[in-house]
CSV table of C-alpha atoms in Angstrom, one decimal:
chain,number,residue,atom,x,y,z
I,15,SER,CA,129.4,86.9,-162.5
I,16,CYS,CA,128.8,86.5,-166.1
I,17,SER,CA,131.3,83.6,-166.2
I,18,MET,CA,129.4,82.0,-163.2
I,19,ALA,CA,126.0,82.6,-164.9
I,20,LYS,CA,127.2,80.5,-167.9
I,21,ARG,CA,128.3,77.8,-165.7
I,22,LEU,CA,125.5,77.5,-163.2
I,23,ASN,CA,124.4,73.9,-164.4
I,24,VAL,CA,128.1,72.7,-164.2
I,25,MET,CA,128.4,74.2,-160.7
I,26,TYR,CA,125.2,72.7,-159.5
I,27,SER,CA,126.3,69.2,-160.7
I,28,ASP,CA,129.8,69.7,-159.0
I,29,LEU,CA,128.4,71.2,-155.8
I,30,GLU,CA,125.6,68.5,-155.3
I,31,SER,CA,128.0,65.6,-156.0
I,32,LYS,CA,129.9,66.8,-152.8
I,33,LEU,CA,127.1,67.2,-150.4
I,34,PRO,CA,126.6,64.6,-147.7
I,35,PRO,CA,123.9,62.0,-148.1
I,36,SER,CA,121.8,63.6,-145.4
I,37,SER,CA,121.5,66.9,-147.3
I,38,ASP,CA,120.3,67.9,-150.7
I,39,GLU,CA,121.3,71.7,-150.2
I,40,PRO,CA,124.5,73.4,-148.9
I,41,ASP,CA,124.1,75.5,-145.7
I,42,LEU,CA,125.8,78.5,-147.0
I,43,ILE,CA,126.9,80.0,-150.3
I,44,ILE,CA,129.4,83.0,-150.2
I,45,LEU,CA,129.7,85.0,-153.6
I,46,GLU,CA,133.0,86.4,-153.8
I,47,PHE,CA,134.0,87.8,-157.3
I,48,ALA,CA,137.2,89.4,-155.9
I,49,VAL,CA,137.8,92.7,-157.7
I,50,ASN,CA,137.2,91.3,-161.2
I,51,ASP,CA,133.4,91.8,-161.8
I,52,TYR,CA,133.9,95.1,-163.6
I,53,GLU,CA,136.4,93.6,-165.9
I,54,GLY,CA,134.1,91.6,-168.2
I,55,GLN,CA,137.0,89.1,-168.6
I,56,ASP,CA,135.1,86.0,-169.5
I,57,HIS,CA,136.8,84.6,-172.7
I,58,LEU,CA,138.2,88.1,-173.5
I,59,VAL,CA,141.8,88.4,-174.6
I,60,GLN,CA,142.6,91.3,-172.3
I,61,VAL,CA,141.2,92.5,-168.9
I,62,ARG,CA,139.8,95.9,-168.9
I,63,TYR,CA,140.5,97.7,-165.6
I,64,GLN,CA,137.4,100.0,-165.2
I,65,ALA,CA,138.0,103.5,-163.8
I,66,SER,CA,134.4,104.7,-164.4
I,67,VAL,CA,131.3,103.6,-162.6
I,68,PHE,CA,128.7,103.4,-165.3
I,69,PHE,CA,130.8,102.1,-168.2
I,70,GLU,CA,129.5,100.5,-171.4
I,71,GLY,CA,128.5,97.0,-170.3
I,72,PHE,CA,127.5,97.9,-166.7
I,73,MET,CA,124.0,96.7,-167.1
I,74,ASP,CA,125.0,93.5,-168.7
I,75,ILE,CA,127.2,92.6,-165.7
I,76,THR,CA,124.4,93.6,-163.3
I,77,LEU,CA,122.0,91.3,-165.2
I,78,CYS,CA,124.6,88.5,-164.8
I,79,SER,CA,124.6,89.0,-161.1
I,80,GLU,CA,120.8,88.9,-161.0
I,81,VAL,CA,120.8,85.7,-163.0
I,82,VAL,CA,123.1,84.1,-160.5
I,83,ILE,CA,121.3,85.2,-157.4
I,84,HIS,CA,117.7,84.3,-158.9
I,85,SER,CA,119.0,80.9,-159.8
I,86,LEU,CA,120.4,80.2,-156.4
I,87,LEU,CA,117.4,81.4,-154.5
I,88,LYS,CA,115.1,79.3,-156.8
I,89,ARG,CA,117.2,76.2,-156.5
I,90,TYR,CA,118.1,76.3,-152.8
I,91,LYS,CA,115.3,77.3,-150.6
I,92,ASN,CA,117.0,76.8,-147.3
I,93,THR,CA,120.6,77.9,-148.1
I,94,ALA,CA,121.9,81.2,-146.6
I,95,ILE,CA,123.6,83.3,-149.4
I,96,MET,CA,125.7,86.3,-149.0
I,97,PHE,CA,128.1,88.6,-150.9
I,98,LEU,CA,131.6,89.2,-150.0
I,99,GLU,CA,133.1,92.4,-151.4
I,100,MET,CA,136.9,93.0,-151.7
I,101,GLN,CA,139.0,96.0,-152.8
I,102,THR,CA,142.2,96.7,-154.5
I,103,ALA,CA,144.9,99.3,-153.6
I,104,ILE,CA,144.9,100.6,-157.2
I,105,LEU,CA,142.7,103.4,-156.2
I,106,PRO,CA,140.9,104.6,-159.3
I,107,ARG,CA,140.0,100.9,-160.4
I,108,LYS,CA,136.4,100.2,-159.6
I,109,THR,CA,135.1,96.8,-158.3
I,110,GLY,CA,131.7,95.1,-158.8
I,111,ALA,CA,130.5,96.1,-155.4
I,112,LEU,CA,128.0,98.8,-156.6
I,113,LEU,CA,126.2,96.6,-159.1
I,114,HIS,CA,126.1,93.7,-156.5
I,115,MET,CA,124.6,96.1,-153.9
I,116,GLY,CA,121.7,96.8,-156.2
I,117,VAL,CA,121.0,93.1,-156.7
I,118,ALA,CA,121.6,92.5,-153.1
I,119,THR,CA,119.0,95.1,-152.0
I,120,HIS,CA,116.4,93.8,-154.3
I,121,TYR,CA,116.8,90.1,-153.4
I,122,GLN,CA,117.6,90.9,-149.6
I,123,ILE,CA,121.0,89.3,-149.8
I,124,PRO,CA,123.4,90.4,-146.9
I,125,VAL,CA,126.7,91.8,-147.8
I,126,VAL,CA,130.1,91.6,-146.0
I,127,SER,CA,132.5,94.2,-147.0
I,128,TYR,CA,136.3,93.8,-146.6
I,129,ALA,CA,136.6,97.0,-148.4
I,130,GLU,CA,134.6,99.1,-145.8
I,131,THR,CA,136.4,97.3,-143.1
I,132,LEU,CA,139.9,98.2,-144.2
I,133,PHE,CA,140.0,100.8,-146.9
I,134,HIS,CA,138.7,103.7,-144.9
I,135,GLY,CA,141.7,103.4,-142.7
I,136,PHE,CA,143.9,102.8,-145.8
I,137,ALA,CA,142.9,106.2,-147.1
I,138,GLU,CA,143.4,107.8,-143.7
I,139,LEU,CA,147.0,106.3,-143.6
I,140,ILE,CA,147.9,107.7,-147.1
I,141,HIS,CA,146.6,111.2,-146.1
I,142,LYS,CA,148.7,111.1,-143.0
I,143,LEU,CA,151.9,109.9,-144.8
I,144,GLU,CA,151.3,112.6,-147.4
I,145,ARG,CA,151.3,115.3,-144.9
I,146,MET,CA,154.5,113.9,-143.3
I,147,ASP,CA,156.3,113.2,-146.6
I,148,PRO,CA,154.6,114.1,-149.9
I,149,ILE,CA,157.4,112.6,-152.0
I,150,SER,CA,158.1,109.1,-150.5
I,151,TYR,CA,155.2,108.7,-148.2
I,152,SER,CA,157.7,107.5,-145.5
I,153,PHE,CA,157.6,107.9,-141.7
I,154,ASP,CA,160.1,108.8,-139.1
I,155,ASP,CA,161.4,106.1,-136.7
I,156,SER,CA,159.9,107.9,-133.9
I,157,GLU,CA,156.4,107.3,-135.1
I,158,LEU,CA,156.8,103.5,-134.3
I,159,MET,CA,154.0,102.3,-131.9
I,160,LEU,CA,155.9,100.1,-129.5
I,161,GLY,CA,154.6,96.7,-128.5
I,162,SER,CA,155.3,95.2,-125.1
I,163,GLY,CA,158.8,96.3,-123.8
I,164,ASP,CA,160.9,99.3,-124.6
I,165,ASN,CA,163.4,97.4,-126.6
I,166,VAL,CA,160.9,96.5,-129.4
I,167,THR,CA,162.1,97.7,-133.0
I,168,PHE,CA,160.2,98.1,-136.1
I,169,LEU,CA,161.7,95.0,-137.6
I,170,SER,CA,161.7,92.7,-134.5
I,171,THR,CA,158.1,91.6,-134.6
I,172,ALA,CA,155.8,90.8,-137.3
I,173,THR,CA,152.9,92.8,-135.7
I,174,SER,CA,154.9,96.0,-135.0
I,175,SER,CA,153.2,99.1,-136.5
I,176,ALA,CA,153.7,102.8,-137.0
I,177,LEU,CA,151.1,105.6,-137.1
I,178,PHE,CA,148.1,103.4,-136.6
I,179,PRO,CA,147.5,100.2,-134.7
I,180,TYR,CA,148.3,96.9,-136.5
I,181,PRO,CA,147.1,95.9,-139.1
I,182,HIS,CA,146.0,99.4,-140.1
I,183,GLY,CA,149.4,101.2,-139.8
I,184,CYS,CA,152.9,100.7,-141.5
I,185,SER,CA,154.3,97.4,-140.9
I,186,PRO,CA,157.5,95.4,-141.7
I,187,CYS,CA,157.2,93.6,-145.2
I,188,GLN,CA,156.5,90.0,-144.6
I,189,PRO,CA,156.9,88.3,-148.0
I,190,GLN,CA,156.6,84.8,-146.4
I,191,ASN,CA,152.9,85.6,-145.8
I,192,ILE,CA,152.2,86.0,-149.5
I,193,ILE,CA,151.7,83.4,-152.0
I,194,SER,CA,154.9,83.0,-154.2
I,195,GLN,CA,152.9,83.7,-157.3
I,196,PHE,CA,152.0,87.3,-156.1
I,197,ARG,CA,155.5,88.2,-154.7
I,198,GLN,CA,156.9,89.5,-158.0
I,199,GLY,CA,159.5,92.3,-157.5
I,200,GLY,CA,159.3,92.2,-153.7
I,201,CYS,CA,157.2,94.0,-151.2
I,202,LYS,CA,155.6,97.4,-152.6
I,203,SER,CA,155.1,100.4,-150.5
I,204,ILE,CA,152.2,102.7,-150.0
I,205,CYS,CA,154.3,105.2,-152.2
I,206,THR,CA,154.3,102.7,-155.1
I,207,PHE,CA,150.5,102.0,-154.7
I,208,VAL,CA,149.9,105.6,-154.9
I,209,GLU,CA,152.2,106.0,-157.9
I,210,ARG,CA,150.7,103.1,-159.8
I,211,SER,CA,147.2,104.7,-159.2
I,212,ASN,CA,148.3,107.8,-161.1
I,213,ILE,CA,146.4,110.2,-158.9
I,214,VAL,CA,149.3,112.5,-157.9
I,215,ARG,CA,149.8,114.9,-160.9
I,216,ASP,CA,151.6,117.9,-159.3
I,217,ARG,CA,154.9,116.3,-158.3
I,218,LYS,CA,157.2,113.4,-159.0
I,219,LEU,CA,157.1,110.6,-156.4
I,220,LYS,CA,160.3,108.8,-155.3
I,221,CYS,CA,159.4,105.3,-154.2
I,222,LYS,CA,162.5,103.3,-154.4
I,223,ALA,CA,164.2,102.2,-151.2
I,224,ASN,CA,167.4,104.2,-151.9
I,225,ASP,CA,165.2,107.4,-152.3
I,226,ILE,CA,164.0,107.3,-148.7
I,227,PRO,CA,165.4,110.0,-146.6
I,228,SER,CA,167.8,108.8,-143.7
I,229,GLY,CA,166.1,108.3,-140.5
I,230,ARG,CA,162.8,107.4,-142.2
I,231,LYS,CA,161.2,104.1,-143.3
I,232,GLU,CA,159.0,102.8,-146.2
I,233,CYS,CA,155.4,102.1,-145.3
I,234,PHE,CA,154.0,98.7,-146.1
I,235,VAL,CA,150.6,97.5,-145.1
I,236,PRO,CA,150.3,93.8,-143.9
I,237,TYR,CA,147.2,92.8,-145.7
I,238,LEU,CA,148.1,93.3,-149.3
I,239,ALA,CA,150.2,91.3,-151.7
I,240,PRO,CA,152.9,93.2,-153.7
I,241,ASP,CA,150.5,93.3,-156.9
I,242,ALA,CA,148.1,95.7,-154.9
I,243,VAL,CA,145.2,93.4,-155.7
I,244,HIS,CA,145.4,90.1,-153.9
I,245,PRO,CA,145.3,89.9,-150.0
I,246,SER,CA,148.3,88.6,-148.1
I,247,ALA,CA,147.8,85.8,-145.5
I,248,VAL,CA,146.9,88.5,-143.0
I,249,GLY,CA,144.3,89.8,-145.4
I,250,HIS,CA,142.9,86.4,-145.8
I,251,GLY,CA,142.8,86.0,-142.1
I,252,ILE,CA,140.8,89.3,-141.8
I,253,VAL,CA,138.3,88.1,-144.4
I,254,MET,CA,137.8,84.9,-142.4
I,255,ASP,CA,137.3,86.8,-139.2
I,256,LEU,CA,134.7,89.0,-140.9
I,257,LEU,CA,132.7,86.0,-142.1
I,258,VAL,CA,132.9,84.1,-138.7
I,259,HIS,CA,131.8,87.4,-137.0
I,260,SER,CA,128.9,87.8,-139.4
I,261,LEU,CA,127.7,84.2,-139.0
I,262,ALA,CA,128.1,84.3,-135.2
I,263,SER,CA,126.2,87.6,-134.9
I,264,ALA,CA,123.4,86.1,-137.2
I,265,GLN,CA,123.2,82.9,-134.9
I,266,ARG,CA,123.1,85.1,-131.6
I,267,SER,CA,120.4,87.2,-133.0
I,268,SER,CA,118.3,84.1,-133.9
I,269,CYS,CA,118.9,82.6,-130.4
I,270,GLU,CA,117.7,86.0,-128.8
I,271,GLY,CA,114.6,85.8,-130.9
I,272,ALA,CA,115.5,88.8,-133.1
I,273,GLY,CA,115.4,86.8,-136.3
I,274,THR,CA,112.8,84.3,-137.6
I,275,PRO,CA,114.1,81.3,-139.8
I,276,TYR,CA,112.5,81.5,-143.2
I,277,GLN,CA,112.9,80.0,-146.6
I,278,ASN,CA,114.3,82.0,-149.4
I,279,GLU,CA,111.6,83.4,-151.5
I,280,LEU,CA,111.9,85.3,-154.8
I,281,PRO,CA,110.6,89.0,-155.0
I,282,MET,CA,107.5,89.8,-157.0
I,283,THR,CA,109.5,91.6,-159.7
I,284,THR,CA,112.9,91.4,-161.4
I,285,PHE,CA,115.8,94.0,-160.9
I,286,VAL,CA,117.1,94.6,-164.4
I,287,ALA,CA,115.9,91.8,-166.3
I,288,LYS,CA,112.8,92.4,-168.5
I,289,THR,CA,111.2,88.9,-167.3
I,290,THR,CA,111.9,86.1,-165.0
I,291,ASN,CA,112.1,83.9,-168.2
I,292,GLU,CA,115.0,85.9,-169.3
I,293,LEU,CA,116.7,85.1,-166.1
I,294,LYS,CA,116.1,81.4,-166.4
I,295,VAL,CA,117.3,81.3,-170.1
I,296,ARG,CA,120.5,83.3,-169.3
I,297,GLY,CA,121.4,80.7,-166.5
I,298,ASP,CA,120.7,77.6,-168.4
I,299,PHE,CA,123.8,76.9,-170.5
I,300,LEU,CA,124.1,73.2,-171.3
I,301,VAL,CA,127.9,73.3,-172.3
I,302,VAL,CA,130.6,75.8,-171.9
I,303,ASN,CA,134.0,74.9,-173.3
I,304,ASP,CA,136.7,75.9,-170.9
I,305,VAL,CA,140.5,76.4,-171.2
I,306,ALA,CA,141.1,75.5,-167.6
I,307,ARG,CA,139.4,73.3,-165.0
I,308,ILE,CA,137.1,75.2,-162.8
I,309,PHE,CA,134.9,72.4,-161.4
I,310,SER,CA,135.2,68.6,-161.3
I,311,ARG,CA,133.4,68.3,-164.6
I,312,TRP,CA,135.4,70.0,-167.5
I,313,ASP,CA,134.2,70.3,-170.9
I,314,GLN,CA,137.6,71.2,-172.4
I,315,LEU,CA,138.3,73.6,-175.2
I,316,LYS,CA,140.2,71.9,-177.9
I,317,PRO,CA,141.5,73.1,-181.4
I,318,VAL,CA,139.6,72.3,-184.5
I,319,GLY,CA,141.6,70.9,-187.4
I,320,ASN,CA,145.4,71.5,-187.3
I,321,PRO,CA,146.4,72.2,-183.7
I,322,ASN,CA,149.9,73.7,-184.8
I,323,GLY,CA,150.4,77.0,-182.9
I,324,PHE,CA,147.3,76.6,-180.6
I,325,GLU,CA,147.9,77.2,-177.0
I,326,ARG,CA,145.3,77.5,-174.5
I,327,TYR,CA,145.1,80.6,-172.3
I,328,ALA,CA,145.7,78.9,-169.0
I,329,ASP,CA,148.6,76.6,-170.3
I,330,ASP,CA,151.1,79.1,-169.0
I,331,LEU,CA,150.5,78.2,-165.2
I,332,LEU,CA,148.7,81.6,-164.6
I,333,LYS,CA,151.6,83.7,-165.9
I,334,GLN,CA,148.6,85.3,-167.8
I,335,ARG,CA,150.0,85.4,-171.3
I,336,MET,CA,147.4,87.2,-173.4
I,337,GLY,CA,145.8,85.5,-176.3
I,338,TRP,CA,145.6,81.8,-177.4
């Protein structure tokens, strides 16, 4: 959100150049900061994965979120605005959902939560696997929930599932449904996600395929990429379904007279900002020199003086080499 707060003027220029001639406002804006809004990553050399809720800098990022919402509501009186909250399978890692919730409550912004939709079931699946096999989090072949027909096997269909119905249970790994950039090292099991989360301290986990006992299988969930952060194609499909359901429900309520169309209005007080003028100033950057193109307008960061040894952060095609 701090990255966006700095680039609001560039975003408005880019967005409004793409609107149809008949409209001067977008119909809908969805704010989705993935799981990065606790990282403070804007122009930092290294991303910090936050494992605490109220870390140093928490209020600064909350203020950035307020800057973005305040600016959008003030500029677009008739635009519907919502937050979309995601989640990661690295369990101790916090996301920006908490700070967004405070801003959303104060400014009456609806929130759609991918995290609440899937990750209660994700925790339930981990607990069930742990009771069955606390070392490898595997499941027995007999736990397969058959589809249509008695001859269905675990690997015969992309939507076969064990322990819980698809997509909440263990399913075959489907790497073709994951963007190649996020397939590093092949599919990752629940055991690997738990191991990476470093939450099991009383025993040594065995998560490699050749460690799985005979007659048992590794558990993969279909909605996560191997990096434990990005959704697979299935995960993105679930996100789209959530958004469509939310919009359709709002439309139905309006048609039934349960809601009254209204213009966006600002509350009488700020949330964490000291004054409304502070919100305006913090969202009014004229130029931000960027290492990579974010919008159609690009104020490119260039070396000063001798460029030998200078390499922009994003020149490595998102391999995420740290530094310049």
